[in-house]
Amino acid sequence: MWKNVGYYNGEIGALEEMKVPMNDRALYFGDGIYEATCAANRIPFAIEDHLDRMYNSLRLLEIPFKMERDQVKAELQKALDAAEDSPVHFLYWQVTRGVAPRNHIFPGDEVEPVLMAFVKPHTMKSMAKPYKLISMEDIRFKLCNIKTLNLIPSVLANQRAVEAGCDEAVLHRGSRVTECAHSNISILKDGVLHTAPTDELILPGITRKHLLALAKEHGIPTVEEPFSMVELMNADEAIVTSSSALCMRVESIDHIPVGGKDPQRIQMLQDAYLEKFNRETAK
Ligand code: PLP
């Protein structure tokens, strides 16, 4: 058992001691895709949704990963089972195009994609503590629907947010709000949940998808259309969603107060989300 577990193509050990081959294409090109979710009782939350998106990302990047879904689940479970106890674990995994001498062109069929993963203890943020955001122009490329390893614009955006004493950066293309550096964003306005459509400008977040379903279940109408920065600033509530923090209320953007006008609905959604997480990861 290790506190932080590393997994590389079947090999398991302490994360800090694992080494990857220098020719892994992830190192030179970010040539791979990833997934992440939380686990409680060593049960990864919403694993089927994450595997659906993983296989879709692989298809879109033409990575010929042959491992079947059940085998992937079994490999990830090995990493989870090798972790020391924790109320919640963070489970991350990625598939790269494989190990081959650096060359932009895809390697030959003899090169197998690589599965790597890590597990570490995780503390879920309290949904009672709202997020502060900064806003930034979205400078990412147009493959945002694929969960690729190329995250430099998101890294820079998140760094700027933390330097400004904030939690996340909300990104926009002109006036259109896309998403955050590593989360999706939705708004409540006049009792309706609005969120951006799943085109190539946003990642189809699993938490976003669940939030939409929970809203419908609780009689909240939903609209999947682009909304603007002005609409975001004037929203009754703004909600940031991600697998690692679930549904966070937003209290300010660029240090200007935002939301706070529909506390009941947002609380209902947060409670419903937590209930779903606890139910689906119960022993
Ligand atoms: N958008 C981006 C750019 C992300 O990186 C993430 C999560 O990593 C999300 C949205 C949220 O997705 P999910 O709810 O599946 O964690």
Short mmCIF file of C-alpha atoms and ligand atoms in Angstrom, two decimals:
data_model
loop_
_atom_site.label_atom_id
_atom_site.label_comp_id
_atom_site.label_asym_id
_atom_site.label_seq_id
_atom_site.Cartn_x
_atom_site.Cartn_y
_atom_site.Cartn_z
CA MET A 1 0.00 0.00 0.00
CA TRP A 2 1.19 3.50 -0.83
CA LYS A 3 -0.16 6.94 0.00
CA ASN A 4 0.27 8.04 -3.62
CA VAL A 5 0.12 5.19 -6.12
CA GLY A 6 1.62 5.24 -9.61
CA TYR A 7 0.58 2.86 -12.41
CA TYR A 8 2.36 2.48 -15.76
CA ASN A 9 1.24 -0.25 -18.19
CA GLY A 10 0.53 -2.73 -15.41
CA GLU A 11 3.44 -1.78 -13.16
CA ILE A 12 2.41 -0.35 -9.76
CA GLY A 13 4.46 1.44 -7.13
CA ALA A 14 4.96 4.59 -5.10
CA LEU A 15 4.06 7.50 -7.41
CA GLU A 16 7.18 9.45 -6.42
CA GLU A 17 9.43 6.56 -7.48
CA MET A 18 7.81 5.58 -10.80
CA LYS A 19 9.66 6.51 -14.00
CA VAL A 20 8.36 6.76 -17.55
CA PRO A 21 10.37 6.12 -20.76
CA MET A 22 11.82 9.31 -22.25
CA ASN A 23 10.31 8.49 -25.64
CA ASP A 24 6.71 8.51 -24.43
CA ARG A 25 4.97 10.85 -26.89
CA ALA A 26 3.17 12.58 -24.00
CA LEU A 27 6.50 14.24 -23.12
CA TYR A 28 7.13 15.83 -26.53
CA PHE A 29 3.68 16.40 -27.97
CA GLY A 30 1.19 15.98 -25.13
CA ASP A 31 0.04 13.24 -27.48
CA GLY A 32 -2.57 11.60 -25.30
CA ILE A 33 -5.82 12.01 -23.45
CA TYR A 34 -6.75 11.83 -19.80
CA GLU A 35 -9.59 11.37 -17.35
CA ALA A 36 -10.04 12.07 -13.66
CA THR A 37 -12.65 11.36 -11.04
CA CYS A 38 -12.99 10.99 -7.28
CA ALA A 39 -13.53 7.68 -5.54
CA ALA A 40 -15.05 6.95 -2.13
CA ASN A 41 -14.89 3.46 -0.60
CA ARG A 42 -12.52 2.80 -3.55
CA ILE A 43 -15.49 3.07 -5.90
CA PRO A 44 -14.73 5.56 -8.70
CA PHE A 45 -17.65 7.95 -9.20
CA ALA A 46 -19.38 7.93 -12.61
CA ILE A 47 -16.75 5.61 -14.10
CA GLU A 48 -18.96 4.63 -17.06
CA ASP A 49 -19.39 8.30 -18.07
CA HIS A 50 -15.63 8.84 -17.81
CA LEU A 51 -14.88 5.75 -19.89
CA ASP A 52 -17.41 6.84 -22.54
CA ARG A 53 -15.60 10.18 -22.82
CA MET A 54 -12.18 8.48 -22.74
CA TYR A 55 -13.01 6.24 -25.71
CA ASN A 56 -14.49 9.24 -27.54
CA SER A 57 -11.32 11.31 -26.97
CA LEU A 58 -9.22 8.34 -28.19
CA ARG A 59 -11.36 8.00 -31.31
CA LEU A 60 -11.08 11.72 -32.10
CA LEU A 61 -7.28 11.64 -31.69
CA GLU A 62 -7.04 8.33 -33.62
CA ILE A 63 -5.16 6.61 -30.80
CA PRO A 64 -5.53 2.84 -31.40
CA PHE A 65 -6.04 1.83 -27.77
CA LYS A 66 -7.26 -1.77 -27.78
CA MET A 67 -7.92 -2.43 -24.10
CA GLU A 68 -11.56 -3.26 -23.42
CA ARG A 69 -13.59 -1.21 -20.96
CA ASP A 70 -13.74 -3.97 -18.30
CA GLN A 71 -9.99 -4.41 -18.44
CA VAL A 72 -9.44 -0.65 -18.05
CA LYS A 73 -11.73 -0.69 -15.02
CA ALA A 74 -9.84 -3.65 -13.57
CA GLU A 75 -6.45 -1.91 -14.07
CA LEU A 76 -7.69 1.30 -12.44
CA GLN A 77 -9.11 -0.72 -9.56
CA LYS A 78 -5.65 -2.25 -8.98
CA ALA A 79 -4.25 1.26 -8.53
CA LEU A 80 -7.12 2.25 -6.21
CA ASP A 81 -6.74 -0.93 -4.17
CA ALA A 82 -3.01 -0.26 -3.71
CA ALA A 83 -3.71 3.10 -2.02
CA GLU A 84 -3.69 3.64 1.72
CA ASP A 85 -7.10 4.36 3.24
CA SER A 86 -8.61 7.78 2.69
CA PRO A 87 -12.25 8.96 2.83
CA VAL A 88 -11.88 10.13 -0.77
CA HIS A 89 -9.24 9.31 -3.39
CA PHE A 90 -8.45 11.23 -6.57
CA LEU A 91 -8.06 8.86 -9.53
CA TYR A 92 -6.30 10.18 -12.65
CA TRP A 93 -5.48 8.16 -15.75
CA GLN A 94 -4.18 8.88 -19.23
CA VAL A 95 -3.58 7.05 -22.46
CA THR A 96 -0.70 8.21 -24.65
CA ARG A 97 -0.05 7.22 -28.24
CA GLY A 98 2.93 5.23 -27.02
CA VAL A 99 6.71 5.16 -26.86
CA ALA A 100 8.59 5.90 -30.09
CA PRO A 101 11.47 8.16 -31.21
CA ARG A 102 10.26 11.77 -31.52
CA ASN A 103 8.55 12.31 -34.85
CA HIS A 104 5.38 14.31 -35.51
CA ILE A 105 3.92 11.51 -37.63
CA PHE A 106 2.05 8.73 -35.82
CA PRO A 107 4.30 5.73 -35.09
CA GLY A 108 3.66 2.37 -36.81
CA ASP A 109 1.12 -0.25 -35.74
CA GLU A 110 3.77 -2.06 -33.70
CA VAL A 111 3.71 0.79 -31.13
CA GLU A 112 1.07 0.16 -28.45
CA PRO A 113 -0.62 3.02 -26.60
CA VAL A 114 0.34 3.40 -22.93
CA LEU A 115 -2.06 3.44 -19.96
CA MET A 116 -0.82 5.29 -16.90
CA ALA A 117 -2.61 6.36 -13.74
CA PHE A 118 -2.15 7.68 -10.26
CA VAL A 119 -4.21 7.67 -7.09
CA LYS A 120 -3.78 10.05 -4.18
CA PRO A 121 -5.81 11.12 -1.13
CA HIS A 122 -8.27 13.89 -1.90
CA THR A 123 -10.21 16.35 0.20
CA MET A 124 -13.45 17.45 -1.40
CA LYS A 125 -13.88 21.22 -1.17
CA SER A 126 -16.84 22.32 0.92
CA MET A 127 -19.61 23.48 -1.40
CA ALA A 128 -20.54 25.99 1.31
CA LYS A 129 -17.47 28.10 0.44
CA PRO A 130 -18.11 29.94 -2.82
CA TYR A 131 -15.54 30.47 -5.55
CA LYS A 132 -13.92 33.71 -6.60
CA LEU A 133 -13.15 33.88 -10.34
CA ILE A 134 -11.12 36.02 -12.68
CA SER A 135 -12.10 36.37 -16.34
CA MET A 136 -9.72 35.90 -19.26
CA GLU A 137 -9.84 35.64 -23.03
CA ASP A 138 -9.97 31.96 -24.04
CA ILE A 139 -6.80 31.43 -26.09
CA ARG A 140 -7.07 27.64 -26.42
CA PHE A 141 -7.29 25.81 -29.73
CA LYS A 142 -10.53 24.38 -31.09
CA LEU A 143 -10.20 20.82 -29.84
CA CYS A 144 -11.54 21.64 -26.39
CA ASN A 145 -14.10 18.83 -26.64
CA ILE A 146 -11.21 16.32 -26.54
CA LYS A 147 -9.65 15.86 -23.11
CA THR A 148 -6.08 16.11 -24.40
CA LEU A 149 -2.90 16.53 -22.38
CA ASN A 150 -2.20 19.92 -24.01
CA LEU A 151 -3.16 22.17 -21.11
CA ILE A 152 -0.75 25.14 -21.19
CA PRO A 153 -3.41 27.88 -21.64
CA SER A 154 -5.38 26.33 -18.75
CA VAL A 155 -2.26 26.13 -16.59
CA LEU A 156 -1.52 29.82 -17.21
CA ALA A 157 -5.16 30.82 -16.58
CA ASN A 158 -5.30 28.93 -13.29
CA GLN A 159 -1.97 30.41 -12.20
CA ARG A 160 -3.25 33.96 -12.90
CA ALA A 161 -6.42 33.15 -10.88
CA VAL A 162 -4.45 32.01 -7.85
CA GLU A 163 -2.11 35.02 -8.10
CA ALA A 164 -5.24 37.21 -7.95
CA GLY A 165 -6.39 35.40 -4.78
CA CYS A 166 -9.10 33.52 -6.71
CA ASP A 167 -10.07 29.88 -7.26
CA GLU A 168 -10.68 29.58 -11.01
CA ALA A 169 -10.51 31.54 -14.27
CA VAL A 170 -13.62 31.87 -16.42
CA LEU A 171 -12.71 31.98 -20.11
CA HIS A 172 -14.52 33.81 -22.91
CA ARG A 173 -14.15 34.12 -26.67
CA GLY A 174 -15.15 37.71 -27.29
CA SER A 175 -18.36 38.05 -25.32
CA ARG A 176 -19.22 34.31 -25.32
CA VAL A 177 -18.42 32.49 -22.09
CA THR A 178 -16.90 29.11 -22.88
CA GLU A 179 -15.84 27.40 -19.63
CA CYS A 180 -13.23 27.67 -16.88
CA ALA A 181 -9.58 26.57 -16.86
CA HIS A 182 -10.51 23.12 -15.52
CA SER A 183 -14.27 23.29 -14.93
CA ASN A 184 -17.51 24.08 -16.73
CA ILE A 185 -19.68 27.04 -15.80
CA SER A 186 -23.47 27.41 -15.81
CA ILE A 187 -25.85 30.11 -14.62
CA LEU A 188 -29.29 30.27 -13.03
CA LYS A 189 -31.49 33.11 -14.33
CA ASP A 190 -35.19 33.47 -13.54
CA GLY A 191 -35.36 29.84 -12.42
CA VAL A 192 -33.74 28.44 -15.60
CA LEU A 193 -30.32 26.72 -15.77
CA HIS A 194 -28.27 27.96 -18.73
CA THR A 195 -25.07 26.29 -19.88
CA ALA A 196 -22.92 26.42 -23.01
CA PRO A 197 -23.60 23.79 -25.71
CA THR A 198 -21.13 20.93 -26.11
CA ASP A 199 -19.35 22.05 -29.28
CA GLU A 200 -15.59 22.09 -29.91
CA LEU A 201 -15.14 25.12 -27.60
CA ILE A 202 -15.82 23.31 -24.32
CA LEU A 203 -15.12 20.00 -22.67
CA PRO A 204 -18.31 17.96 -22.25
CA GLY A 205 -17.97 17.81 -18.48
CA ILE A 206 -19.42 14.83 -16.65
CA THR A 207 -20.41 17.03 -13.70
CA ARG A 208 -22.09 19.47 -16.12
CA LYS A 209 -24.05 16.56 -17.61
CA HIS A 210 -25.17 15.37 -14.16
CA LEU A 211 -26.07 18.93 -13.13
CA LEU A 212 -28.36 19.23 -16.17
CA ALA A 213 -30.03 15.89 -15.35
CA LEU A 214 -30.49 16.81 -11.68
CA ALA A 215 -31.95 20.20 -12.62
CA LYS A 216 -34.51 18.50 -14.89
CA GLU A 217 -35.35 15.97 -12.14
CA HIS A 218 -36.02 18.87 -9.76
CA GLY A 219 -38.24 20.77 -12.17
CA ILE A 220 -35.63 23.36 -13.22
CA PRO A 221 -35.82 24.02 -17.00
CA THR A 222 -32.47 23.89 -18.82
CA VAL A 223 -31.11 25.72 -21.87
CA GLU A 224 -27.91 24.65 -23.66
CA GLU A 225 -27.03 27.82 -25.56
CA PRO A 226 -24.08 30.21 -25.42
CA PHE A 227 -24.34 32.99 -22.84
CA SER A 228 -22.31 36.18 -22.59
CA MET A 229 -20.06 37.72 -19.95
CA VAL A 230 -22.79 40.34 -19.33
CA GLU A 231 -25.33 37.56 -18.69
CA LEU A 232 -22.85 35.84 -16.39
CA MET A 233 -22.25 39.03 -14.39
CA ASN A 234 -26.03 39.54 -14.07
CA ALA A 235 -26.92 35.91 -13.32
CA ASP A 236 -28.98 35.03 -10.26
CA GLU A 237 -26.34 32.40 -9.51
CA ALA A 238 -23.24 31.11 -11.29
CA ILE A 239 -22.15 27.48 -10.78
CA VAL A 240 -18.71 26.03 -11.52
CA THR A 241 -18.66 22.23 -11.98
CA SER A 242 -15.87 19.66 -12.06
CA SER A 243 -15.24 16.11 -10.94
CA SER A 244 -12.81 17.20 -8.22
CA ALA A 245 -14.99 19.90 -6.62
CA LEU A 246 -18.56 19.04 -7.81
CA CYS A 247 -20.78 22.20 -7.84
CA MET A 248 -19.33 25.42 -6.54
CA ARG A 249 -21.29 28.65 -6.19
CA VAL A 250 -19.54 31.78 -7.51
CA GLU A 251 -19.44 34.90 -5.33
CA SER A 252 -17.28 37.21 -7.43
CA ILE A 253 -15.70 37.67 -10.85
CA ASP A 254 -12.77 40.07 -11.19
CA HIS A 255 -13.53 41.07 -7.56
CA ILE A 256 -17.09 42.22 -8.52
CA PRO A 257 -19.87 40.45 -6.54
CA VAL A 258 -21.89 37.99 -8.66
CA GLY A 259 -24.97 35.85 -7.95
CA GLY A 260 -26.44 35.30 -4.50
CA LYS A 261 -29.97 35.87 -5.82
CA ASP A 262 -31.29 32.30 -5.98
CA PRO A 263 -29.84 30.56 -2.92
CA GLN A 264 -32.60 27.94 -2.62
CA ARG A 265 -32.22 26.53 -6.13
CA ILE A 266 -28.44 26.38 -5.98
CA GLN A 267 -28.53 24.75 -2.57
CA MET A 268 -31.00 22.17 -3.86
CA LEU A 269 -28.69 21.35 -6.78
CA GLN A 270 -25.63 21.10 -4.54
CA ASP A 271 -27.47 18.84 -2.07
CA ALA A 272 -28.80 16.66 -4.89
CA TYR A 273 -25.31 16.35 -6.35
CA LEU A 274 -23.72 15.37 -3.05
CA GLU A 275 -26.51 12.86 -2.43
CA LYS A 276 -25.87 11.31 -5.88
CA PHE A 277 -22.11 11.11 -5.22
CA ASN A 278 -22.62 9.50 -1.79
CA ARG A 279 -25.25 7.06 -3.05
CA GLU A 280 -23.22 5.92 -6.05
CA THR A 281 -19.99 5.46 -4.08
CA ALA A 282 -21.60 3.76 -1.05
CA LYS A 283 -20.21 0.31 -0.10
N1 PLP B 1 -13.60 21.84 -18.56
C1 PLP B 1 -12.28 21.61 -18.53
C2 PLP B 1 -11.40 22.39 -19.45
C3 PLP B 1 -11.75 20.65 -17.66
O1 PLP B 1 -10.42 20.43 -17.65
C4 PLP B 1 -12.61 19.96 -16.78
C5 PLP B 1 -12.10 18.94 -15.85
O2 PLP B 1 -10.95 18.62 -15.81
C6 PLP B 1 -13.98 20.24 -16.83
C7 PLP B 1 -14.45 21.17 -17.74
C8 PLP B 1 -14.95 19.52 -15.94
O3 PLP B 1 -15.17 18.22 -16.42
P1 PLP B 1 -15.66 17.06 -15.45
O4 PLP B 1 -16.95 17.53 -14.84
O5 PLP B 1 -15.85 15.90 -16.34
O6 PLP B 1 -14.61 16.87 -14.43
#
